[in-house]
Amino acid sequence: MASKTDLTAVNTIRALAVDTVGKANSGHPGAPMGMAPVAHILWSRHLNYSSKNSKWFNRDRFVLSNGHACALQYVMLHLAGYKVSMDDLKSFRQVDSITPGHPEVGVTDGIEVTTGPLGQGISNAVGLAIAQAHMGAVFNKEGFPLVTNHTYAFMGDGCLQEGVSGEACSLAGHLKLSNLIAIYDDNKITIDGDTAVSFTENVEQRYKSYGWNVLHVENGDDDFEAIDAAITEAKKNTNGPTMINLKTKIGYGSLKAGSHDVHGAPLKKDDIAQMKTKFGFNPEETFAVPQEVTDLYAKIGDKGAKAEAEWNELFNKYKQEYPKEAAELERRIEGRLPDGWEKALPVYKIDDPAIASRKLSETVITKIVEVLPEVVVGSADLTGSNLTRWKTAEDFQHPSTGLGSYQGRYFRYGVREHAMEAICNGLAAYGGIIPLCSTFLNFVSYAAGAVRLSALSHLRVITVATHDSIGLGEDGPTHQPVETAAWLRALPNLAFWRPADGNETSAAYLTSILSPHTPSVLALSRQNLPQLENSSIEKATKGGYVVHESENADVTLVSTGSEVGLCVEAAQQLKSKGITSRVVSIPSFEVFGAQDRDYKLSVLPSGHPILSVEAYSTFGWGQLSHDHFGLKAWGASGPYAKVYEKYELTPAGIAKRAEKVVAFYKKRGQPLFSPLISALDDISE
Amino acid sequence: MASKTDLTAVNTIRALAVDTVGKANSGHPGAPMGMAPVAHILWSRHLNYSSKNSKWFNRDRFVLSNGHACALQYVMLHLAGYKVSMDDLKSFRQVDSITPGHPEVGVTDGIEVTTGPLGQGISNAVGLAIAQAHMGAVFNKEGFPLVTNHTYAFMGDGCLQEGVSGEACSLAGHLKLSNLIAIYDDNKITIDGDTAVSFTENVEQRYKSYGWNVLHVENGDDDFEAIDAAITEAKKNTNGPTMINLKTKIGYGSLKAGSHDVHGAPLKKDDIAQMKTKFGFNPEETFAVPQEVTDLYAKIGDKGAKAEAEWNELFNKYKQEYPKEAAELERRIEGRLPDGWEKALPVYKIDDPAIASRKLSETVITKIVEVLPEVVVGSADLTGSNLTRWKTAEDFQHPSTGLGSYQGRYFRYGVREHAMEAICNGLAAYGGIIPLCSTFLNFVSYAAGAVRLSALSHLRVITVATHDSIGLGEDGPTHQPVETAAWLRALPNLAFWRPADGNETSAAYLTSILSPHTPSVLALSRQNLPQLENSSIEKATKGGYVVHESENADVTLVSTGSEVGLCVEAAQQLKSKGITSRVVSIPSFEVFGAQDRDYKLSVLPSGHPILSVEAYSTFGWGQLSHDHFGLKAWGASGPYAKVYEKYELTPAGIAKRAEKVVAFYKKRGQPLFSPLISALDDISE
């Protein structure tokens, strides 16, 4: 039953959120004010959490998909007893505070995923729910309900309009994720005003079409019991995910309630005063928490700590009855990789056959899934092209489909690249899972919103991106990436790998898996690539190494992936013309950039010109080479060898340009410095 | 009534598509075989076209959203009498043919938009339908139904799963676009196999939730009359767009019919032979067209030519009764801009106040919409932040909403960035419209799939992208672009503009509008920017110019947008330290790169070091500068001036680095060449 304390708590939340935004003179007060009731009911009666241990594994996961409402989330975390102090609330939106303008995982205690960009949070939530279902299916035993948490997401009109959320929710319905509960803040207001201007679809009907359960709360402002009842009912549903359509008034309590003015600008002083007065608070006071509210949440905190303690006991019993499983679960929760797993990675010799790197990748995956049970893999409906599914794989499916089970580790994402990446962010954020996903490199761009957040959030998501260039041939320029490598290389904290042979492919996987805070994208070829002289997993893990060394070289050819082998041939042609060349492979700019000075200069030294060769735009090669040979614009549709010929990306075409480069700098007649050396970068002399 | 000729025609289409794919030994035969009936019925009985004039303005627009089925589209264009010969069919997927692996506008006669990447085509179709509705509302008069065409799209399961199509179709329903008819090839097959593995939503229910009419054809393989009746009924619908759910068997006629094997690989020889035999064709013959089919389509071609001639007569009468409107329509169809329109562009002097470039942009838009009625503008629910709506604007809405009309020129896209850009591709492709759209620069990335196609398709779509950097302040790193400029600069045929003051903003608009085959993205600031010395529209249209010249300069600071003003201040600080600097603004890499050699070298000459300064990743600046100062990783949440300070992107921080750069190259003590000069690029000496 809703009590007076509930109302006081709800109004406390509203006032704190308004003060938080007001102090910063920036932020979004409206949704926090409208969602204060559901936040209070959820957190005080349903959400299973232990605020002193935000990493308790079986905690319910909470995602604020409408991340601009984060003043609400920070207030809840504060009240609930997480490491979010009143001073943190007062530093909202200030440089170096732990309460940034949109919620960021890793920055603030209790934040599960980074949100703000609309549609992402609910899609992450689908991933978190999948993770729970999977880990539960793998580890739970009769009498040991260890992994049983719910995943709750708040979302607004904005999230619902974004395509990524539709993709993710369609898949969530197909997978019948019954522990996923999304609460839709239906306030009919967006930045442009009433949703009537652009968003008039029947949301409930759409979610039913996805196979979701839809519940209603007509008065999300005042009817706390209805909110409670809806969540209670949602938790009981075993037939798939549930959406609670919650009608609220944005900015409830403000003079501007119900208008878009209250969405994204701080309330005016007189408005705040009248609101506080109306709520029975002192209009002169800011950041006030009545004792009864403090006490209420303290009690809930104790309850949570007790729940965690009970879980720990349960786990201890589990350890005794299922020691192997317990050790595995512990290992995976802590993110420790099994000793010696990397021995599974294939090693190649120069006389091994030429193999397409997408095929090399298939071999790696087939081997590592045996030694790393935390690895799950999926494809956006390109399984047979990405070569990501191993023969003995079981699909992750609801058992009622007859197509798999929740123990399954292979994911059929459907033609939903953006949701795939956002879901993988959720999988990675949950704990205990290393998600691999796959599509064509060109269509990783469809997921740019989510990929960016993988990097910002420091999540280890590994994207297997095949058909990586004009090498895909006939599908043509609509499918052939040109600009994609530049985008991914410019993105901070993302390792873009373009391995050139078997050892490099193994190295890409090795480094990606050993990088728990960095996402990786592996660009893989459709065409066969020869094994390279001097390549080894060890060398390739440096992100760059010398494939072919020469003393007194006239030129260095630096390349990646499928073009390295062409450079090796070009070097032979140049030799017959009296030009001595070195050949260097840089499978990852990011990883190479992290090596020490001496090593990098040994790979790309001063003294002679360096020419880059890559079947992409040359944009960005200036950091590693003096001259650049690549695509001037788009690819073309045709058999791939003919496309390479069209653009002269052949050994002869490379050799021709290398000769020109050598002559040019000889004519200039002055010492040539490695592009790695510059005034401001880390190698300055 | 379906005749024997209809069946022969349908099987001819199937056989031609199979032969087309077979000759190339590459491609997708399944969907062409399954959709041959609907293609034949649509093109022979409903589609209004004049094959000898693929640009007839009132032609029905046809889009193959499942673009991989383009063998079907090429076959139809051939049969219908477009400039697609039998030899063109035989050159399918060969380098330099006009029948590339996915349909490309501008390459093949009769292709309206470039498709292949899933979800794009149907979203373009929404744009084409909007364009017809708008042009019709503006130009049609009583008795003069000039712009009345329908827009037809074929789409498959893949398109339906993609988030962008959901966004676009939700908006299409809201806008009640009754002349839009989408035919869903419901064959239950995707690359990963049966749709049961991932796509089990109730598609019909979802489309109804968007406000679409949904019709059914249970047997899309054999029941030609049912197909015909459905299209007839769809054309009558005045209550919004219609989807025809057409059940077909993928690869109908093949031994592998109904399986995903027939989706994307050529049929085996024996399979082709049995199929042709079954169809009553000679199994030894390829590329065969029975005379009756040729005759049938020739008759339809005549009908189309006649329809076009009648339309021309109608237009001539319209010219007499409505000469002004007729002249306008002609002007817009031909893509001619009105004389002197550019005089409307605001011009600034150095002592004009400092103004944020998003505000400068608002002024430009307000002025140009008066002189360029073809300009339409919209925002993805950020109107009040993008500042893209002029005071007297009318919204483009269905009149029944009471919120606008189809004559309206302001578009409320909702929180649907990807659909917005894809719809703009359709608007631009239709003819007579110059679409501007807007969002935050960071969220242009959500639309990467469509933006890429704007560039590949040579469509003039202008994206107004505000909140372009850490300058947006408190919203924080989830919203602050770092890698976005690099991505857009690496994309071929896209002009990325980052204007630094009023004249540069006007120049960005001038050049974007004057570039009918190139999309543009304008990155605009939230914070105020001072007017610059030496700036003028004329200079800025060169994409780069000297803001502050000095003789015997020790260093050049090269920058864009909000950082140019900081460089100007830094130059003053450097002067007091005895260091002479030049300041250069490069508002557009792409446009600057197209200038002649001498001009470029006058802006970025040899002789002294050049230091770039920009509040983004420095990736890619090597083509224009020796050293680079930018963000090493993400932005931060806080008042923007404090964020700039945190990263030392201040006049003092710039000056400090400039000093270091000067000292470094002095110490090196050898002539320094402009980065524009290199062995392979266009300036090689």
GROMACS .gro file of N, CA and C in nm, chain B residues 40-127:
model
  264
  725HIS      N    1   0.613  -0.891  -6.303
  725HIS     CA    2   0.545  -0.886  -6.433
  725HIS      C    3   0.408  -0.818  -6.421
  726ILE      N    4   0.331  -0.857  -6.320
  726ILE     CA    5   0.198  -0.798  -6.306
  726ILE      C    6   0.209  -0.647  -6.280
  727LEU      N    7   0.300  -0.609  -6.194
  727LEU     CA    8   0.316  -0.466  -6.164
  727LEU      C    9   0.358  -0.390  -6.290
  728TRP      N   10   0.461  -0.436  -6.356
  728TRP     CA   11   0.516  -0.361  -6.468
  728TRP      C   12   0.428  -0.366  -6.592
  729SER      N   13   0.352  -0.475  -6.608
  729SER     CA   14   0.272  -0.485  -6.731
  729SER      C   15   0.132  -0.427  -6.714
  730ARG      N   16   0.084  -0.413  -6.592
  730ARG     CA   17  -0.054  -0.368  -6.575
  730ARG      C   18  -0.069  -0.240  -6.494
  731HIS      N   19   0.029  -0.205  -6.412
  731HIS     CA   20   0.007  -0.095  -6.319
  731HIS      C   21   0.110   0.016  -6.326
  732LEU      N   22   0.234  -0.022  -6.337
  732LEU     CA   23   0.340   0.078  -6.330
  732LEU      C   24   0.328   0.175  -6.447
  733ASN      N   25   0.323   0.301  -6.418
  733ASN     CA   26   0.311   0.406  -6.517
  733ASN      C   27   0.452   0.454  -6.552
  734TYR      N   28   0.503   0.416  -6.668
  734TYR     CA   29   0.638   0.457  -6.703
  734TYR      C   30   0.651   0.476  -6.853
  735SER      N   31   0.752   0.550  -6.892
  735SER     CA   32   0.780   0.570  -7.034
  735SER      C   33   0.925   0.529  -7.054
  736SER      N   34   0.945   0.408  -7.106
  736SER     CA   35   1.080   0.353  -7.101
  736SER      C   36   1.179   0.428  -7.189
  737LYS      N   37   1.129   0.505  -7.287
  737LYS     CA   38   1.223   0.581  -7.368
  737LYS      C   39   1.262   0.711  -7.298
  738ASN      N   40   1.194   0.744  -7.193
  738ASN     CA   41   1.231   0.863  -7.117
  738ASN      C   42   1.225   0.830  -6.969
  739SER      N   43   1.334   0.780  -6.916
  739SER     CA   44   1.334   0.737  -6.777
  739SER      C   45   1.323   0.855  -6.680
  740LYS      N   46   1.323   0.977  -6.733
  740LYS     CA   47   1.314   1.095  -6.646
  740LYS      C   48   1.178   1.163  -6.655
  741TRP      N   49   1.081   1.100  -6.726
  741TRP     CA   50   0.948   1.159  -6.732
  741TRP      C   51   0.901   1.187  -6.590
  742PHE      N   52   0.863   1.311  -6.562
  742PHE     CA   53   0.851   1.350  -6.423
  742PHE      C   54   0.739   1.278  -6.347
  743ASN      N   55   0.629   1.250  -6.415
  743ASN     CA   56   0.518   1.189  -6.343
  743ASN      C   57   0.519   1.036  -6.351
  744ARG      N   58   0.633   0.980  -6.384
  744ARG     CA   59   0.642   0.835  -6.386
  744ARG      C   60   0.621   0.780  -6.245
  745ASP      N   61   0.565   0.661  -6.237
  745ASP     CA   62   0.565   0.592  -6.109
  745ASP      C   63   0.711   0.563  -6.074
  746ARG      N   64   0.740   0.570  -5.944
  746ARG     CA   65   0.875   0.537  -5.899
  746ARG      C   66   0.875   0.392  -5.849
  747PHE      N   67   0.973   0.316  -5.894
  747PHE     CA   68   0.987   0.178  -5.850
  747PHE      C   69   1.121   0.160  -5.779
  748VAL      N   70   1.117   0.100  -5.663
  748VAL     CA   71   1.239   0.078  -5.585
  748VAL      C   72   1.249  -0.069  -5.547
  749LEU      N   73   1.363  -0.129  -5.576
  749LEU     CA   74   1.388  -0.266  -5.533
  749LEU      C   75   1.469  -0.259  -5.404
  750SER      N   76   1.398  -0.260  -5.291
  750SER     CA   77   1.470  -0.243  -5.165
  750SER      C   78   1.558  -0.364  -5.136
  751ASN      N   79   1.509  -0.483  -5.174
  751ASN     CA   80   1.595  -0.601  -5.163
  751ASN      C   81   1.685  -0.602  -5.288
  752GLY      N   82   1.777  -0.508  -5.288
  752GLY     CA   83   1.858  -0.478  -5.407
  752GLY      C   84   1.943  -0.593  -5.457
  753HIS      N   85   1.968  -0.692  -5.373
  753HIS     CA   86   2.047  -0.806  -5.420
  753HIS      C   87   1.970  -0.880  -5.530
  754ALA      N   88   1.838  -0.858  -5.537
  754ALA     CA   89   1.757  -0.922  -5.641
  754ALA      C   90   1.763  -0.843  -5.771
  755CYS      N   91   1.866  -0.765  -5.791
  755CYS     CA   92   1.869  -0.673  -5.905
  755CYS      C   93   1.873  -0.741  -6.040
  756ALA      N   94   1.908  -0.868  -6.045
  756ALA     CA   95   1.897  -0.936  -6.175
  756ALA      C   96   1.754  -0.921  -6.224
  757LEU      N   97   1.660  -0.926  -6.130
  757LEU     CA   98   1.519  -0.908  -6.165
  757LEU      C   99   1.495  -0.767  -6.220
  758GLN      N  100   1.551  -0.669  -6.153
  758GLN     CA  101   1.527  -0.531  -6.196
  758GLN      C  102   1.588  -0.504  -6.333
  759TYR      N  103   1.707  -0.554  -6.355
  759TYR     CA  104   1.772  -0.534  -6.484
  759TYR      C  105   1.692  -0.603  -6.596
  760VAL      N  106   1.642  -0.722  -6.564
  760VAL     CA  107   1.562  -0.794  -6.664
  760VAL      C  108   1.435  -0.716  -6.697
  761MET      N  109   1.370  -0.664  -6.596
  761MET     CA  110   1.247  -0.586  -6.620
  761MET      C  111   1.278  -0.461  -6.702
  762LEU      N  112   1.386  -0.392  -6.667
  762LEU     CA  113   1.423  -0.271  -6.742
  762LEU      C  114   1.451  -0.306  -6.888
  763HIS      N  115   1.514  -0.420  -6.907
  763HIS     CA  116   1.544  -0.463  -7.044
  763HIS      C  117   1.413  -0.491  -7.120
  764LEU      N  118   1.330  -0.575  -7.062
  764LEU     CA  119   1.205  -0.610  -7.130
  764LEU      C  120   1.120  -0.486  -7.156
  765ALA      N  121   1.121  -0.394  -7.061
  765ALA     CA  122   1.034  -0.277  -7.072
  765ALA      C  123   1.086  -0.175  -7.172
  766GLY      N  124   1.208  -0.194  -7.220
  766GLY     CA  125   1.258  -0.105  -7.324
  766GLY      C  126   1.347   0.007  -7.276
  767TYR      N  127   1.399  -0.001  -7.155
  767TYR     CA  128   1.497   0.099  -7.109
  767TYR      C  129   1.631   0.071  -7.178
  768LYS      N  130   1.729   0.158  -7.149
  768LYS     CA  131   1.860   0.142  -7.211
  768LYS      C  132   1.938   0.032  -7.138
  769VAL      N  133   1.882  -0.085  -7.133
  769VAL     CA  134   1.950  -0.201  -7.075
  769VAL      C  135   1.939  -0.313  -7.178
  770SER      N  136   2.048  -0.336  -7.249
  770SER     CA  137   2.046  -0.431  -7.359
  770SER      C  138   2.072  -0.574  -7.310
  771MET      N  139   2.057  -0.665  -7.400
  771MET     CA  140   2.088  -0.804  -7.367
  771MET      C  141   2.235  -0.817  -7.330
  772ASP      N  142   2.321  -0.743  -7.401
  772ASP     CA  143   2.463  -0.746  -7.368
  772ASP      C  144   2.487  -0.694  -7.226
  773ASP      N  145   2.408  -0.595  -7.186
  773ASP     CA  146   2.421  -0.545  -7.050
  773ASP      C  147   2.385  -0.654  -6.949
  774LEU      N  148   2.281  -0.731  -6.979
  774LEU     CA  149   2.246  -0.841  -6.889
  774LEU      C  150   2.361  -0.941  -6.884
  775LYS      N  151   2.424  -0.962  -6.999
  775LYS     CA  152   2.532  -1.060  -7.004
  775LYS      C  153   2.658  -1.009  -6.935
  776SER      N  154   2.665  -0.877  -6.912
  776SER     CA  155   2.781  -0.820  -6.841
  776SER      C  156   2.753  -0.797  -6.694
  777PHE      N  157   2.648  -0.861  -6.643
  777PHE     CA  158   2.612  -0.847  -6.502
  777PHE      C  159   2.735  -0.873  -6.414
  778ARG      N  160   2.757  -0.779  -6.319
  778ARG     CA  161   2.864  -0.797  -6.222
  778ARG      C  162   3.005  -0.805  -6.282
  779GLN      N  163   3.021  -0.736  -6.397
  779GLN     CA  164   3.156  -0.727  -6.454
  779GLN      C  165   3.203  -0.583  -6.443
  780VAL      N  166   3.334  -0.568  -6.430
  780VAL     CA  167   3.390  -0.434  -6.413
  780VAL      C  168   3.348  -0.343  -6.529
  781ASP      N  169   3.304  -0.223  -6.495
  781ASP     CA  170   3.265  -0.120  -6.593
  781ASP      C  171   3.137  -0.150  -6.671
  782SER      N  172   3.062  -0.252  -6.632
  782SER     CA  173   2.932  -0.272  -6.697
  782SER      C  174   2.832  -0.175  -6.635
  783ILE      N  175   2.713  -0.166  -6.697
  783ILE     CA  176   2.609  -0.083  -6.636
  783ILE      C  177   2.511  -0.169  -6.557
  784THR      N  178   2.550  -0.291  -6.530
  784THR     CA  179   2.466  -0.380  -6.449
  784THR      C  180   2.548  -0.431  -6.330
  785PRO      N  181   2.576  -0.341  -6.237
  785PRO     CA  182   2.658  -0.381  -6.121
  785PRO      C  183   2.579  -0.471  -6.026
  786GLY      N  184   2.650  -0.522  -5.928
  786GLY     CA  185   2.598  -0.625  -5.838
  786GLY      C  186   2.480  -0.582  -5.753
  787HIS      N  187   2.466  -0.451  -5.731
  787HIS     CA  188   2.347  -0.397  -5.666
  787HIS      C  189   2.311  -0.271  -5.743
  788PRO      N  190   2.181  -0.237  -5.747
  788PRO     CA  191   2.139  -0.128  -5.838
  788PRO      C  192   2.195   0.007  -5.796
  789GLU      N  193   2.247   0.082  -5.892
  789GLU     CA  194   2.303   0.214  -5.864
  789GLU      C  195   2.238   0.320  -5.952
  790VAL      N  196   2.180   0.421  -5.887
  790VAL     CA  197   2.123   0.532  -5.963
  790VAL      C  198   2.236   0.604  -6.033
  791GLY      N  199   2.209   0.647  -6.154
  791GLY     CA  200   2.310   0.718  -6.231
  791GLY      C  201   2.396   0.626  -6.316
  792VAL      N  202   2.396   0.498  -6.283
  792VAL     CA  203   2.475   0.402  -6.361
  792VAL      C  204   2.388   0.333  -6.465
  793THR      N  205   2.263   0.300  -6.422
  793THR     CA  206   2.174   0.224  -6.509
  793THR      C  207   2.048   0.304  -6.534
  794ASP      N  208   2.007   0.314  -6.659
  794ASP     CA  209   1.883   0.381  -6.697
  794ASP      C  210   1.766   0.317  -6.623
  795GLY      N  211   1.684   0.398  -6.559
  795GLY     CA  212   1.564   0.345  -6.497
  795GLY      C  213   1.576   0.312  -6.350
  796ILE      N  214   1.697   0.319  -6.296
  796ILE     CA  215   1.714   0.295  -6.152
  796ILE      C  216   1.693   0.428  -6.080
  797GLU      N  217   1.604   0.428  -5.981
  797GLU     CA  218   1.571   0.554  -5.913
  797GLU      C  219   1.666   0.586  -5.798
  798VAL      N  220   1.703   0.482  -5.723
  798VAL     CA  221   1.789   0.499  -5.606
  798VAL      C  222   1.882   0.378  -5.596
  799THR      N  223   1.993   0.397  -5.529
  799THR     CA  224   2.089   0.289  -5.509
  799THR      C  225   2.047   0.204  -5.391
  800THR      N  226   2.035   0.075  -5.412
  800THR     CA  227   1.995  -0.014  -5.304
  800THR      C  228   2.094  -0.129  -5.292
  801GLY      N  229   2.064  -0.222  -5.203
  801GLY     CA  230   2.156  -0.331  -5.174
  801GLY      C  231   2.174  -0.341  -5.025
  802PRO      N  232   2.229  -0.235  -4.962
  802PRO     CA  233   2.230  -0.231  -4.817
  802PRO      C  234   2.084  -0.233  -4.769
  803LEU      N  235   2.049  -0.332  -4.690
  803LEU     CA  236   1.909  -0.358  -4.660
  803LEU      C  237   1.844  -0.247  -4.579
  804GLY      N  238   1.716  -0.230  -4.606
  804GLY     CA  239   1.639  -0.128  -4.536
  804GLY      C  240   1.644   0.009  -4.602
  805GLN      N  241   1.742   0.032  -4.687
  805GLN     CA  242   1.757   0.165  -4.747
  805GLN      C  243   1.648   0.194  -4.849
  806GLY      N  244   1.625   0.099  -4.939
  806GLY     CA  245   1.533   0.125  -5.050
  806GLY      C  246   1.393   0.163  -5.005
  807ILE      N  247   1.338   0.086  -4.912
  807ILE     CA  248   1.202   0.118  -4.866
  807ILE      C  249   1.201   0.255  -4.797
  808SER      N  250   1.308   0.289  -4.730
  808SER     CA  251   1.318   0.421  -4.667
  808SER      C  252   1.330   0.531  -4.772
  809ASN      N  253   1.408   0.505  -4.877
  809ASN     CA  254   1.412   0.600  -4.989
  809ASN      C  255   1.271   0.616  -5.047
  810ALA      N  256   1.199   0.502  -5.057
  810ALA     CA  257   1.065   0.506  -5.117
  810ALA      C  258   0.973   0.595  -5.036
  811VAL      N  259   0.988   0.595  -4.906
  811VAL     CA  260   0.909   0.687  -4.823
  811VAL      C  261   0.941   0.831  -4.865
  812GLY      N  262   1.068   0.859  -4.888
  812GLY     CA  263   1.109   0.992  -4.933
  812GLY      C  264   1.052   1.026  -5.071
   0.00000   0.00000   0.00000
